[in-house]
Amino acid sequence: MFRSVLIANRGEIALRVIRACRRLGLRAVAAYSDADAWAPHVCLADAAVRIGPPAPRESYLRIPAILEAARATGAEAVHPGYGFLAENAAFARAVREAGLVWVGPPPEALEAVGDKVNARKLAAKAGVPTVPGVEDISPATPPEALEAAARALGGPVLVKARHGGGGKGMRRVTDPPDLAHAVREASSEAASAFGDGAVYLEKLVDRPRHVEVQILRSRGGETVALGERECSVQRRHQKLIEESPSPAVTPALRKRLEAAAVAVAEAAGYENAGTVEFLIPRDGPAGSFYFIEVNARLQVEHPVTEMVTGVDIVAEQFRIAAGEKLSPAARKPARRGHAIEARITSEDAGAGFLPSTGRIEALRVPGGPFLRWDSGVEVGSDVTYDYDPMLAKLIAWGETREEARLRLLSGLRELTIVGVTTCVPFHLAVLASEEFARGDLDIGFVARPWVAAALRPTRSPEAEAVVTALAHARRSAPNGAAAPSADGRSLWGREALREGLRTP
Ligand code: ADP
């Protein structure tokens, strides 16, 4: 095993990787932009290197700066986290060429599954059903040919970016004559987001469930599937709540989903941790599912799998990258109880999940048994538009789904974040709902009319008052001296904070 790891990421995932390093006795090196000079991942790492200004293109996406940080600190391996350069084959190659260990799938596998049309072909060849689609289209395809393709698929279609991710570059089309315009739009969005405007068509599956299988594959070709996660509660095709197991998956279906995921991983020459994503149609024949894509990285929602299987997925990533065998726990994963994760984003769910920025003035973190708080922020953290709005994740485990649901709900009630608007009110409404409790989920969940209606005004008047008061105190402090602040040193500060942290 290598002895030190450079973490080419920030936020909660950088902390998660640091914790895995600690567990295995590895030295953790943080890389940071100027915006993150005092970020928790920088403070907790064994060493930290500045890689550039806040803009991701000039820091977390700048390959030479990251390689130089590894060289300067004597790091032997690079863990990319998720997002940023995690699925970038050129980065994986550059890491290897610099003589470092890449903690992720080989560049060839990243290329094979990063092209979603190619991934569909691999899946089909491996005998795994894919969503009916048309792959050879482009903005140059004559409109009549596009229309004919849409009619052949029947019903609404989805234009998807071939090299896409994060729900970007997707367009839903109901009327075939609108397709040419949607293809042009999706293609130009994909070109600016991913540097490649290639698109393809899939039949739009009507309100399916999103179910995915976590796999691990060692260099020796040993593959294990760690069960499924259901991630149907989404906005803008991005996940908000994830759970394992899925309330819709029977043991027989699980076996088939796992076998399909393993077949795709093997066909792609995959190595390390990865996720194979499927849609389960609402009205399809019992037990039917379609492959949609492979996520060739550690995923945000990996903790729910960790909590039900007892496998430390990041530690397994390190083992696999070092050429070692999977751990005994991973080879024979437990399957106990149920886990649910809520992503805490700085978004105003009541305003269409509009991102919110600001300084975190106060934070009350929930506690108690079987509750996990994975966070990238603390009091004083500035939330800006430079990075993803996900601040933290709260994950609860229970013997049953209901126990996990109530525990997560209780944790969310304890959680208070003052200074930015978060989606916590959304989670409270959803987790307390009858429909969620019944497991009645699909990817259109967020659009159900009662969800919008249930959203309370997000920033409570009390919290608003605290933010204003703290900002005022900071401004009026004599000679810029430390103002009554989030640590509640002055009586006034304490009272204001108590008010802001009041549990609703
Ligand atoms: P990305 O890589 O951008 O996340 P995915 O292919 O994983 O794109 O799809 C993201 C989400 O979009 C899915 O979870 C699902 O909600 C929706 N989606 C994708 N393909 C389809 C489809 N063919 N029909 C209906 N919804 C889809």
Short mmCIF file of C-alpha atoms and ligand atoms in Angstrom, two decimals:
data_model
loop_
_atom_site.label_atom_id
_atom_site.label_comp_id
_atom_site.label_asym_id
_atom_site.label_seq_id
_atom_site.Cartn_x
_atom_site.Cartn_y
_atom_site.Cartn_z
CA MET A 1 0.00 0.00 0.00
CA PHE A 2 1.13 3.56 -0.74
CA ARG A 3 1.63 5.78 2.31
CA SER A 4 0.25 9.16 1.31
CA VAL A 5 -2.64 10.43 -0.75
CA LEU A 6 -3.31 13.77 -2.41
CA ILE A 7 -7.03 14.56 -2.41
CA ALA A 8 -7.95 16.46 -5.56
CA ASN A 9 -11.24 17.74 -4.21
CA ARG A 10 -12.90 19.85 -1.53
CA GLY A 11 -15.94 19.90 0.75
CA GLU A 12 -17.49 16.92 2.46
CA ILE A 13 -15.95 14.36 0.10
CA ALA A 14 -12.42 15.60 0.81
CA LEU A 15 -13.13 15.06 4.52
CA ARG A 16 -14.56 11.62 3.83
CA VAL A 17 -11.36 10.64 2.02
CA ILE A 18 -9.18 12.11 4.80
CA ARG A 19 -11.07 9.91 7.29
CA ALA A 20 -10.42 6.80 5.19
CA CYS A 21 -6.73 7.76 5.05
CA ARG A 22 -6.63 8.01 8.85
CA ARG A 23 -8.27 4.63 9.22
CA LEU A 24 -5.63 3.03 7.03
CA GLY A 25 -2.71 4.98 8.50
CA LEU A 26 -2.10 6.98 5.31
CA ARG A 27 -0.96 10.59 5.18
CA ALA A 28 -3.67 12.85 3.75
CA VAL A 29 -2.68 15.87 1.66
CA ALA A 30 -5.29 18.50 0.83
CA ALA A 31 -5.31 20.71 -2.25
CA TYR A 32 -7.16 24.00 -1.96
CA SER A 33 -8.18 27.10 -3.83
CA ASP A 34 -7.97 30.57 -2.28
CA ALA A 35 -11.67 30.29 -1.41
CA ASP A 36 -10.90 27.26 0.75
CA ALA A 37 -7.77 28.41 2.60
CA TRP A 38 -9.55 27.83 5.93
CA ALA A 39 -11.90 25.09 4.85
CA PRO A 40 -12.33 22.07 7.15
CA HIS A 41 -10.60 19.73 4.68
CA VAL A 42 -7.52 21.96 4.75
CA CYS A 43 -7.47 22.17 8.55
CA LEU A 44 -7.88 18.42 9.03
CA ALA A 45 -5.38 17.18 6.44
CA ASP A 46 -1.78 16.34 7.37
CA ALA A 47 -0.53 18.81 4.77
CA ALA A 48 -2.17 21.25 2.39
CA VAL A 49 -1.13 22.91 -0.86
CA ARG A 50 -2.64 25.94 -2.55
CA ILE A 51 -3.52 25.19 -6.18
CA GLY A 52 -4.96 28.50 -7.39
CA PRO A 53 -7.78 31.05 -7.30
CA PRO A 54 -11.39 30.10 -6.48
CA ALA A 55 -12.61 29.44 -10.03
CA PRO A 56 -12.56 25.64 -10.52
CA ARG A 57 -10.91 25.99 -13.94
CA GLU A 58 -7.97 27.67 -12.26
CA SER A 59 -7.71 25.31 -9.28
CA TYR A 60 -9.61 22.03 -8.79
CA LEU A 61 -9.70 21.40 -12.55
CA ARG A 62 -6.10 22.47 -13.24
CA ILE A 63 -4.22 19.23 -13.82
CA PRO A 64 -0.63 20.63 -13.74
CA ALA A 65 -1.28 22.43 -10.43
CA ILE A 66 -2.62 19.24 -8.84
CA LEU A 67 0.27 17.11 -10.07
CA GLU A 68 2.71 19.72 -8.79
CA ALA A 69 0.98 19.69 -5.38
CA ALA A 70 1.44 15.91 -5.24
CA ARG A 71 5.09 16.21 -6.24
CA ALA A 72 5.83 18.97 -3.75
CA THR A 73 4.35 17.00 -0.84
CA GLY A 74 5.67 13.59 -1.81
CA ALA A 75 2.17 12.16 -2.17
CA GLU A 76 2.18 8.72 -3.76
CA ALA A 77 -1.47 8.42 -4.80
CA VAL A 78 -4.29 10.70 -5.96
CA HIS A 79 -7.92 10.34 -4.92
CA PRO A 80 -10.23 12.51 -7.07
CA GLY A 81 -13.42 12.33 -4.96
CA TYR A 82 -16.46 12.93 -7.18
CA GLY A 83 -17.11 15.72 -9.69
CA PHE A 84 -14.20 17.92 -10.84
CA LEU A 85 -11.63 15.56 -12.46
CA ALA A 86 -12.96 12.26 -11.07
CA GLU A 87 -14.06 10.82 -14.43
CA ASN A 88 -11.48 12.58 -16.59
CA ALA A 89 -9.42 9.96 -18.44
CA ALA A 90 -6.72 12.49 -19.36
CA PHE A 91 -6.25 13.29 -15.67
CA ALA A 92 -6.09 9.59 -14.73
CA ARG A 93 -3.42 9.12 -17.42
CA ALA A 94 -1.45 12.17 -16.31
CA VAL A 95 -1.49 10.90 -12.71
CA ARG A 96 -0.12 7.54 -13.80
CA GLU A 97 2.46 9.11 -16.11
CA ALA A 98 3.70 11.17 -13.16
CA GLY A 99 4.44 7.88 -11.41
CA LEU A 100 1.52 8.19 -8.98
CA VAL A 101 -1.21 5.70 -8.10
CA TRP A 102 -4.62 6.66 -9.49
CA VAL A 103 -7.41 5.79 -7.06
CA GLY A 104 -10.11 5.10 -9.62
CA PRO A 105 -10.95 3.12 -12.74
CA PRO A 106 -8.28 2.79 -15.45
CA PRO A 107 -8.40 5.57 -18.08
CA GLU A 108 -9.57 3.09 -20.72
CA ALA A 109 -12.57 2.12 -18.56
CA LEU A 110 -13.32 5.81 -17.92
CA GLU A 111 -13.40 6.35 -21.67
CA ALA A 112 -15.48 3.24 -22.32
CA VAL A 113 -18.28 4.23 -19.94
CA GLY A 114 -17.85 8.03 -20.08
CA ASP A 115 -19.28 7.86 -23.59
CA LYS A 116 -22.87 6.99 -22.74
CA VAL A 117 -23.67 5.67 -26.19
CA ASN A 118 -20.73 3.32 -25.91
CA ALA A 119 -21.87 2.30 -22.40
CA ARG A 120 -25.33 1.50 -23.79
CA LYS A 121 -23.70 -0.69 -26.45
CA LEU A 122 -21.56 -2.48 -23.86
CA ALA A 123 -24.64 -3.12 -21.72
CA ALA A 124 -26.69 -4.40 -24.64
CA LYS A 125 -23.86 -6.70 -25.67
CA ALA A 126 -23.71 -8.04 -22.12
CA GLY A 127 -27.41 -8.88 -22.37
CA VAL A 128 -28.59 -5.99 -20.16
CA PRO A 129 -31.73 -4.14 -21.34
CA THR A 130 -31.22 -0.46 -22.22
CA VAL A 131 -33.85 2.27 -22.67
CA PRO A 132 -35.02 2.18 -26.31
CA GLY A 133 -33.09 4.91 -28.08
CA VAL A 134 -31.61 6.34 -31.27
CA GLU A 135 -27.88 6.91 -31.10
CA ASP A 136 -26.79 8.36 -34.45
CA ILE A 137 -28.25 11.84 -34.33
CA SER A 138 -26.69 15.31 -34.24
CA PRO A 139 -27.72 18.94 -34.83
CA ALA A 140 -26.86 18.25 -38.50
CA THR A 141 -29.48 15.49 -38.81
CA PRO A 142 -32.35 16.69 -41.07
CA PRO A 143 -35.44 17.66 -39.01
CA GLU A 144 -37.59 15.11 -40.85
CA ALA A 145 -35.19 12.32 -39.90
CA LEU A 146 -35.27 13.47 -36.24
CA GLU A 147 -39.04 13.58 -36.30
CA ALA A 148 -39.17 10.09 -37.75
CA ALA A 149 -36.81 8.85 -35.01
CA ALA A 150 -39.01 10.34 -32.30
CA ARG A 151 -42.15 8.82 -33.81
CA ALA A 152 -40.43 5.44 -34.06
CA LEU A 153 -39.63 5.55 -30.32
CA GLY A 154 -43.25 6.51 -29.62
CA GLY A 155 -44.35 9.06 -27.04
CA PRO A 156 -42.14 11.72 -25.45
CA VAL A 157 -38.37 11.45 -25.83
CA LEU A 158 -35.34 12.72 -23.96
CA VAL A 159 -32.34 14.28 -25.72
CA LYS A 160 -29.23 13.41 -23.68
CA ALA A 161 -25.60 14.47 -23.85
CA ARG A 162 -23.33 11.61 -24.86
CA HIS A 163 -20.59 12.81 -22.50
CA GLY A 164 -22.98 14.38 -20.01
CA GLY A 165 -23.36 14.32 -16.27
CA GLY A 166 -25.11 16.11 -13.45
CA GLY A 167 -28.38 16.20 -15.38
CA LYS A 168 -27.00 18.79 -17.82
CA GLY A 169 -27.63 18.80 -21.57
CA MET A 170 -30.98 17.01 -21.29
CA ARG A 171 -34.16 18.09 -23.07
CA ARG A 172 -37.57 16.52 -22.83
CA VAL A 173 -39.58 16.62 -26.06
CA THR A 174 -43.27 15.77 -26.33
CA ASP A 175 -44.02 16.86 -29.90
CA PRO A 176 -41.72 15.38 -32.56
CA PRO A 177 -41.59 18.66 -34.57
CA ASP A 178 -39.90 20.31 -31.55
CA LEU A 179 -37.08 17.82 -31.56
CA ALA A 180 -34.73 19.61 -33.99
CA HIS A 181 -34.71 22.71 -31.80
CA ALA A 182 -34.18 20.65 -28.60
CA VAL A 183 -31.29 18.76 -30.19
CA ARG A 184 -29.57 22.03 -31.09
CA GLU A 185 -30.09 23.41 -27.58
CA ALA A 186 -28.97 20.27 -25.78
CA SER A 187 -25.95 20.00 -28.03
CA SER A 188 -24.77 23.54 -27.42
CA GLU A 189 -25.34 23.19 -23.65
CA ALA A 190 -23.33 19.94 -23.72
CA ALA A 191 -20.57 21.55 -25.78
CA SER A 192 -20.11 24.36 -23.28
CA ALA A 193 -20.44 22.13 -20.18
CA PHE A 194 -18.49 19.05 -21.34
CA GLY A 195 -16.47 20.27 -24.31
CA ASP A 196 -18.38 17.85 -26.55
CA GLY A 197 -21.75 18.51 -28.14
CA ALA A 198 -22.61 14.91 -29.07
CA VAL A 199 -26.16 13.91 -28.13
CA TYR A 200 -28.48 10.90 -28.48
CA LEU A 201 -32.14 10.10 -27.95
CA GLU A 202 -33.84 7.93 -25.38
CA LYS A 203 -37.49 7.15 -24.99
CA LEU A 204 -38.73 9.14 -21.99
CA VAL A 205 -39.70 6.56 -19.41
CA ASP A 206 -42.82 7.77 -17.64
CA ARG A 207 -42.12 8.54 -13.97
CA PRO A 208 -39.75 5.62 -13.35
CA ARG A 209 -37.79 4.90 -10.20
CA HIS A 210 -34.04 5.52 -10.27
CA VAL A 211 -32.31 2.47 -8.83
CA GLU A 212 -28.56 1.87 -8.96
CA VAL A 213 -26.15 -0.87 -7.92
CA GLN A 214 -22.83 -0.23 -6.14
CA ILE A 215 -20.05 -2.46 -7.34
CA LEU A 216 -16.40 -3.02 -6.39
CA ARG A 217 -13.98 -4.69 -8.76
CA SER A 218 -10.39 -5.56 -7.89
CA ARG A 219 -7.49 -5.64 -10.31
CA GLY A 220 -7.64 -9.41 -10.17
CA GLY A 221 -11.16 -9.20 -11.58
CA GLU A 222 -13.00 -10.08 -8.39
CA THR A 223 -16.35 -8.27 -8.60
CA VAL A 224 -18.88 -7.77 -5.83
CA ALA A 225 -22.22 -5.98 -5.87
CA LEU A 226 -23.17 -4.19 -2.64
CA GLY A 227 -26.91 -4.05 -3.26
CA GLU A 228 -28.94 -1.21 -4.63
CA ARG A 229 -29.82 2.38 -3.75
CA GLU A 230 -33.01 4.12 -4.70
CA CYS A 231 -32.49 7.76 -5.68
CA SER A 232 -35.85 8.77 -7.11
CA VAL A 233 -36.30 11.99 -5.14
CA GLN A 234 -34.55 14.43 -7.50
CA ARG A 235 -34.70 17.98 -8.77
CA ARG A 236 -33.33 18.90 -12.21
CA HIS A 237 -32.40 15.21 -12.67
CA GLN A 238 -30.11 15.43 -9.62
CA LYS A 239 -30.61 13.44 -6.45
CA LEU A 240 -31.78 14.85 -3.12
CA ILE A 241 -32.71 11.77 -1.05
CA GLU A 242 -31.22 8.31 -1.43
CA GLU A 243 -31.80 5.08 0.39
CA SER A 244 -30.74 1.48 0.54
CA PRO A 245 -32.37 -0.93 -0.01
CA SER A 246 -35.01 0.33 -2.44
CA PRO A 247 -38.57 -0.18 -1.18
CA ALA A 248 -39.42 -1.39 -4.70
CA VAL A 249 -36.78 -4.09 -5.08
CA THR A 250 -37.54 -7.69 -4.15
CA PRO A 251 -34.75 -10.17 -3.40
CA ALA A 252 -35.28 -11.74 -6.84
CA LEU A 253 -35.07 -8.38 -8.62
CA ARG A 254 -32.00 -7.44 -6.55
CA LYS A 255 -30.23 -10.55 -7.78
CA ARG A 256 -30.99 -9.66 -11.40
CA LEU A 257 -29.97 -6.00 -10.98
CA GLU A 258 -26.73 -7.03 -9.31
CA ALA A 259 -25.98 -9.58 -12.03
CA ALA A 260 -26.66 -6.93 -14.69
CA ALA A 261 -24.35 -4.43 -12.94
CA VAL A 262 -21.56 -6.98 -12.65
CA ALA A 263 -21.96 -7.94 -16.34
CA VAL A 264 -21.64 -4.28 -17.40
CA ALA A 265 -18.58 -3.73 -15.16
CA GLU A 266 -16.88 -6.78 -16.58
CA ALA A 267 -17.70 -5.83 -20.17
CA ALA A 268 -16.17 -2.38 -19.59
CA GLY A 269 -12.93 -3.74 -18.08
CA TYR A 270 -13.90 -1.77 -14.98
CA GLU A 271 -11.80 -1.56 -11.85
CA ASN A 272 -12.32 0.12 -8.45
CA ALA A 273 -15.67 1.38 -7.08
CA GLY A 274 -18.46 2.26 -9.47
CA THR A 275 -22.20 2.50 -9.84
CA VAL A 276 -24.43 1.08 -12.54
CA GLU A 277 -27.66 3.07 -12.89
CA PHE A 278 -31.05 1.74 -13.95
CA LEU A 279 -34.59 2.98 -14.38
CA ILE A 280 -37.49 0.84 -13.18
CA PRO A 281 -40.53 1.72 -15.27
CA ARG A 282 -43.76 2.44 -13.43
CA ASP A 283 -46.02 0.54 -15.78
CA GLY A 284 -43.60 -2.00 -17.24
CA PRO A 285 -43.93 -5.75 -16.79
CA ALA A 286 -43.11 -6.85 -13.23
CA GLY A 287 -39.37 -7.01 -12.63
CA SER A 288 -38.41 -4.97 -15.69
CA PHE A 289 -35.56 -2.46 -15.66
CA TYR A 290 -33.41 -0.51 -18.09
CA PHE A 291 -29.70 0.34 -17.88
CA ILE A 292 -29.01 4.10 -18.23
CA GLU A 293 -25.35 4.70 -17.40
CA VAL A 294 -22.28 3.91 -15.34
CA ASN A 295 -20.91 6.43 -12.83
CA ALA A 296 -17.21 5.69 -12.81
CA ARG A 297 -16.42 7.13 -9.39
CA LEU A 298 -17.30 7.20 -5.74
CA GLN A 299 -20.81 8.63 -5.44
CA VAL A 300 -22.30 11.21 -3.11
CA GLU A 301 -24.78 8.63 -1.84
CA HIS A 302 -22.23 5.88 -1.02
CA PRO A 303 -22.85 6.20 2.78
CA VAL A 304 -26.26 4.51 2.66
CA THR A 305 -24.58 1.46 1.18
CA GLU A 306 -21.83 1.63 3.80
CA MET A 307 -24.40 1.72 6.58
CA VAL A 308 -26.31 -1.36 5.46
CA THR A 309 -23.31 -3.43 4.34
CA GLY A 310 -20.66 -2.44 6.89
CA VAL A 311 -18.16 -1.91 4.04
CA ASP A 312 -15.94 1.20 4.04
CA ILE A 313 -16.11 1.92 0.31
CA VAL A 314 -13.29 4.50 0.26
CA ALA A 315 -10.96 2.11 2.09
CA GLU A 316 -11.81 -0.53 -0.53
CA GLN A 317 -10.94 2.00 -3.26
CA PHE A 318 -7.49 2.38 -1.71
CA ARG A 319 -7.02 -1.39 -1.46
CA ILE A 320 -8.02 -1.91 -5.07
CA ALA A 321 -5.78 0.93 -6.30
CA ALA A 322 -2.85 -0.62 -4.42
CA GLY A 323 -3.48 -3.91 -6.22
CA GLU A 324 -4.70 -5.66 -3.09
CA LYS A 325 -7.65 -7.99 -2.68
CA LEU A 326 -11.02 -6.79 -1.45
CA SER A 327 -11.42 -6.96 2.33
CA PRO A 328 -13.31 -9.92 3.87
CA ALA A 329 -16.15 -7.50 4.73
CA ALA A 330 -16.50 -6.48 1.09
CA ARG A 331 -16.35 -10.03 -0.17
CA LYS A 332 -19.18 -11.10 2.07
CA PRO A 333 -21.13 -7.89 2.58
CA ALA A 334 -23.69 -7.85 5.36
CA ARG A 335 -27.16 -6.64 4.56
CA ARG A 336 -28.71 -5.24 7.64
CA GLY A 337 -31.51 -2.74 8.07
CA HIS A 338 -32.12 0.37 6.05
CA ALA A 339 -30.34 3.69 5.53
CA ILE A 340 -31.62 7.00 4.14
CA GLU A 341 -29.56 10.05 3.18
CA ALA A 342 -30.69 13.65 2.79
CA ARG A 343 -28.43 16.00 0.85
CA ILE A 344 -28.28 19.37 2.56
CA THR A 345 -27.89 21.94 -0.20
CA SER A 346 -27.80 25.72 -0.02
CA GLU A 347 -30.90 25.99 -2.15
CA ASP A 348 -34.30 27.52 -1.56
CA ALA A 349 -36.70 24.68 -2.32
CA GLY A 350 -39.62 27.09 -2.01
CA ALA A 351 -38.16 29.12 -4.90
CA GLY A 352 -37.54 26.29 -7.36
CA PHE A 353 -34.31 25.20 -5.62
CA LEU A 354 -32.62 28.50 -6.33
CA PRO A 355 -29.03 28.44 -4.99
CA SER A 356 -28.36 30.64 -1.98
CA THR A 357 -25.05 32.12 -0.86
CA GLY A 358 -23.78 33.66 2.35
CA ARG A 359 -21.73 32.97 5.45
CA ILE A 360 -22.69 30.20 7.84
CA GLU A 361 -23.22 32.20 11.02
CA ALA A 362 -24.39 29.39 13.23
CA LEU A 363 -24.74 25.65 12.95
CA ARG A 364 -26.34 23.06 15.18
CA VAL A 365 -25.36 19.56 14.16
CA PRO A 366 -27.68 16.67 15.05
CA GLY A 367 -26.51 13.75 17.15
CA GLY A 368 -27.59 10.41 18.49
CA PRO A 369 -27.11 6.76 17.57
CA PHE A 370 -26.96 5.59 13.96
CA LEU A 371 -26.91 9.09 12.54
CA ARG A 372 -24.01 10.19 10.32
CA TRP A 373 -23.17 13.80 9.49
CA ASP A 374 -20.80 14.22 6.53
CA SER A 375 -20.18 17.92 6.11
CA GLY A 376 -17.80 20.23 4.31
CA VAL A 377 -18.80 23.37 6.20
CA GLU A 378 -18.59 24.83 9.68
CA VAL A 379 -19.40 28.13 11.35
CA GLY A 380 -17.67 30.88 9.37
CA SER A 381 -17.69 29.01 6.04
CA ASP A 382 -18.59 31.16 3.07
CA VAL A 383 -20.96 29.56 0.59
CA THR A 384 -20.39 31.03 -2.87
CA TYR A 385 -21.43 30.36 -6.45
CA ASP A 386 -17.98 28.95 -7.23
CA TYR A 387 -18.83 25.43 -6.09
CA ASP A 388 -21.61 22.89 -5.86
CA PRO A 389 -24.42 23.91 -3.47
CA MET A 390 -24.21 20.66 -1.51
CA LEU A 391 -22.99 21.56 1.98
CA ALA A 392 -23.42 18.30 3.84
CA LYS A 393 -25.28 15.01 4.05
CA LEU A 394 -27.25 13.58 6.92
CA ILE A 395 -27.61 9.81 6.90
CA ALA A 396 -29.70 7.68 9.25
CA TRP A 397 -29.72 3.94 9.75
CA GLY A 398 -32.51 1.82 11.23
CA GLU A 399 -33.47 -1.85 11.56
CA THR A 400 -36.44 -1.00 9.36
CA ARG A 401 -37.12 1.67 6.77
CA GLU A 402 -39.57 3.31 9.13
CA GLU A 403 -36.99 3.48 11.90
CA ALA A 404 -34.46 5.06 9.51
CA ARG A 405 -37.07 7.54 8.29
CA LEU A 406 -38.02 8.66 11.80
CA ARG A 407 -34.40 8.89 12.86
CA LEU A 408 -33.52 11.03 9.84
CA LEU A 409 -36.54 13.21 10.48
CA SER A 410 -35.50 13.67 14.09
CA GLY A 411 -31.96 14.58 13.01
CA LEU A 412 -33.26 17.10 10.48
CA ARG A 413 -35.36 18.71 13.22
CA GLU A 414 -32.21 19.17 15.33
CA LEU A 415 -30.23 20.58 12.42
CA THR A 416 -30.09 24.35 12.19
CA ILE A 417 -28.05 26.31 9.69
CA VAL A 418 -28.13 30.09 9.96
CA GLY A 419 -26.74 32.32 7.23
CA VAL A 420 -27.73 30.56 4.02
CA THR A 421 -31.07 29.21 2.90
CA THR A 422 -31.01 25.42 2.76
CA CYS A 423 -33.31 22.69 1.48
CA VAL A 424 -33.90 21.35 5.02
CA PRO A 425 -37.57 22.45 4.99
CA PHE A 426 -38.03 20.37 1.85
CA HIS A 427 -36.56 17.31 3.54
CA LEU A 428 -38.73 17.82 6.60
CA ALA A 429 -41.86 17.97 4.44
CA VAL A 430 -40.94 14.98 2.30
CA LEU A 431 -39.74 12.70 5.09
CA ALA A 432 -42.83 13.43 7.15
CA SER A 433 -45.15 12.68 4.23
CA GLU A 434 -47.42 9.68 3.91
CA GLU A 435 -46.20 9.06 0.37
CA PHE A 436 -42.55 8.88 1.35
CA ALA A 437 -43.40 6.72 4.36
CA ARG A 438 -45.19 4.29 2.02
CA GLY A 439 -42.20 4.24 -0.34
CA ASP A 440 -44.36 5.62 -3.12
CA LEU A 441 -41.51 7.23 -5.08
CA ASP A 442 -40.66 8.09 -8.66
CA ILE A 443 -38.44 10.66 -10.34
CA GLY A 444 -41.40 13.04 -10.61
CA PHE A 445 -41.83 13.09 -6.82
CA VAL A 446 -40.68 16.71 -6.38
CA ALA A 447 -43.21 17.87 -8.98
CA ARG A 448 -46.19 16.43 -7.09
CA PRO A 449 -48.47 19.36 -6.27
CA TRP A 450 -48.54 18.80 -2.49
CA VAL A 451 -44.73 19.00 -2.31
CA ALA A 452 -44.65 22.59 -3.54
CA ALA A 453 -47.63 23.45 -1.35
CA ALA A 454 -45.98 21.95 1.75
CA LEU A 455 -42.88 24.09 1.49
CA ARG A 456 -42.81 26.69 4.18
CA PRO A 457 -41.06 30.03 3.70
CA THR A 458 -37.51 28.94 4.10
CA ARG A 459 -35.59 31.53 6.10
CA SER A 460 -37.47 31.86 9.33
CA PRO A 461 -37.92 35.42 10.62
CA GLU A 462 -35.81 34.48 13.68
CA ALA A 463 -32.91 33.26 11.58
CA GLU A 464 -33.18 36.32 9.39
CA ALA A 465 -32.98 38.53 12.48
CA VAL A 466 -29.86 36.75 13.71
CA VAL A 467 -28.06 37.14 10.41
CA THR A 468 -28.88 40.82 10.23
CA ALA A 469 -27.92 41.40 13.85
CA LEU A 470 -24.60 39.57 13.54
CA ALA A 471 -23.71 41.43 10.37
CA HIS A 472 -24.55 44.72 12.10
CA ALA A 473 -22.48 43.83 15.16
CA ARG A 474 -19.52 42.99 12.98
CA ARG A 475 -19.74 46.31 11.22
CA SER A 476 -20.11 48.36 14.37
CA ALA A 477 -17.41 46.62 16.43
CA PRO A 478 -14.85 49.21 17.60
CA ASN A 479 -11.69 49.18 15.46
CA GLY A 480 -12.83 45.99 13.80
CA ALA A 481 -12.37 44.07 17.07
CA ALA A 482 -13.93 40.67 17.36
CA ALA A 483 -17.67 41.20 17.37
CA PRO A 484 -20.21 39.18 19.27
CA SER A 485 -20.09 36.18 17.04
CA ALA A 486 -21.20 32.69 16.47
CA ASP A 487 -19.43 31.41 19.56
CA GLY A 488 -21.89 33.49 21.54
CA ARG A 489 -19.29 35.23 23.70
CA SER A 490 -21.39 38.23 24.51
CA LEU A 491 -24.77 38.09 26.16
CA TRP A 492 -26.31 39.74 23.17
CA GLY A 493 -24.70 37.27 20.78
CA ARG A 494 -25.83 34.33 22.86
CA GLU A 495 -29.41 35.45 22.95
CA ALA A 496 -29.54 36.17 19.27
CA LEU A 497 -28.06 32.80 18.50
CA ARG A 498 -30.37 30.95 20.83
CA GLU A 499 -33.25 32.53 19.00
CA GLY A 500 -31.80 31.61 15.61
CA LEU A 501 -31.06 28.04 16.66
CA ARG A 502 -34.50 27.49 18.11
CA THR A 503 -35.90 24.21 16.83
CA PRO A 504 -39.12 24.97 14.93
P1 ADP B 1 -26.56 12.33 -15.70
O1 ADP B 1 -25.31 11.57 -16.02
O2 ADP B 1 -26.58 13.70 -16.29
O3 ADP B 1 -26.88 12.30 -14.24
P2 ADP B 1 -28.43 10.15 -16.22
O4 ADP B 1 -28.46 9.36 -17.47
O5 ADP B 1 -27.83 9.48 -15.02
O6 ADP B 1 -27.73 11.57 -16.48
O7 ADP B 1 -29.91 10.59 -15.83
C1 ADP B 1 -30.16 11.43 -14.74
C2 ADP B 1 -31.63 11.37 -14.40
O8 ADP B 1 -32.43 11.76 -15.52
C3 ADP B 1 -32.14 9.99 -14.02
O9 ADP B 1 -31.94 9.69 -12.67
C4 ADP B 1 -33.60 10.12 -14.36
O10 ADP B 1 -34.26 10.83 -13.34
C5 ADP B 1 -33.60 10.97 -15.59
N1 ADP B 1 -33.57 10.16 -16.83
C6 ADP B 1 -32.50 9.75 -17.52
N2 ADP B 1 -32.85 9.03 -18.60
C7 ADP B 1 -34.19 8.97 -18.60
C8 ADP B 1 -35.19 8.40 -19.48
N3 ADP B 1 -34.84 7.73 -20.57
N4 ADP B 1 -36.50 8.56 -19.15
C9 ADP B 1 -36.86 9.26 -18.05
N5 ADP B 1 -35.99 9.84 -17.20
C10 ADP B 1 -34.67 9.71 -17.47
#
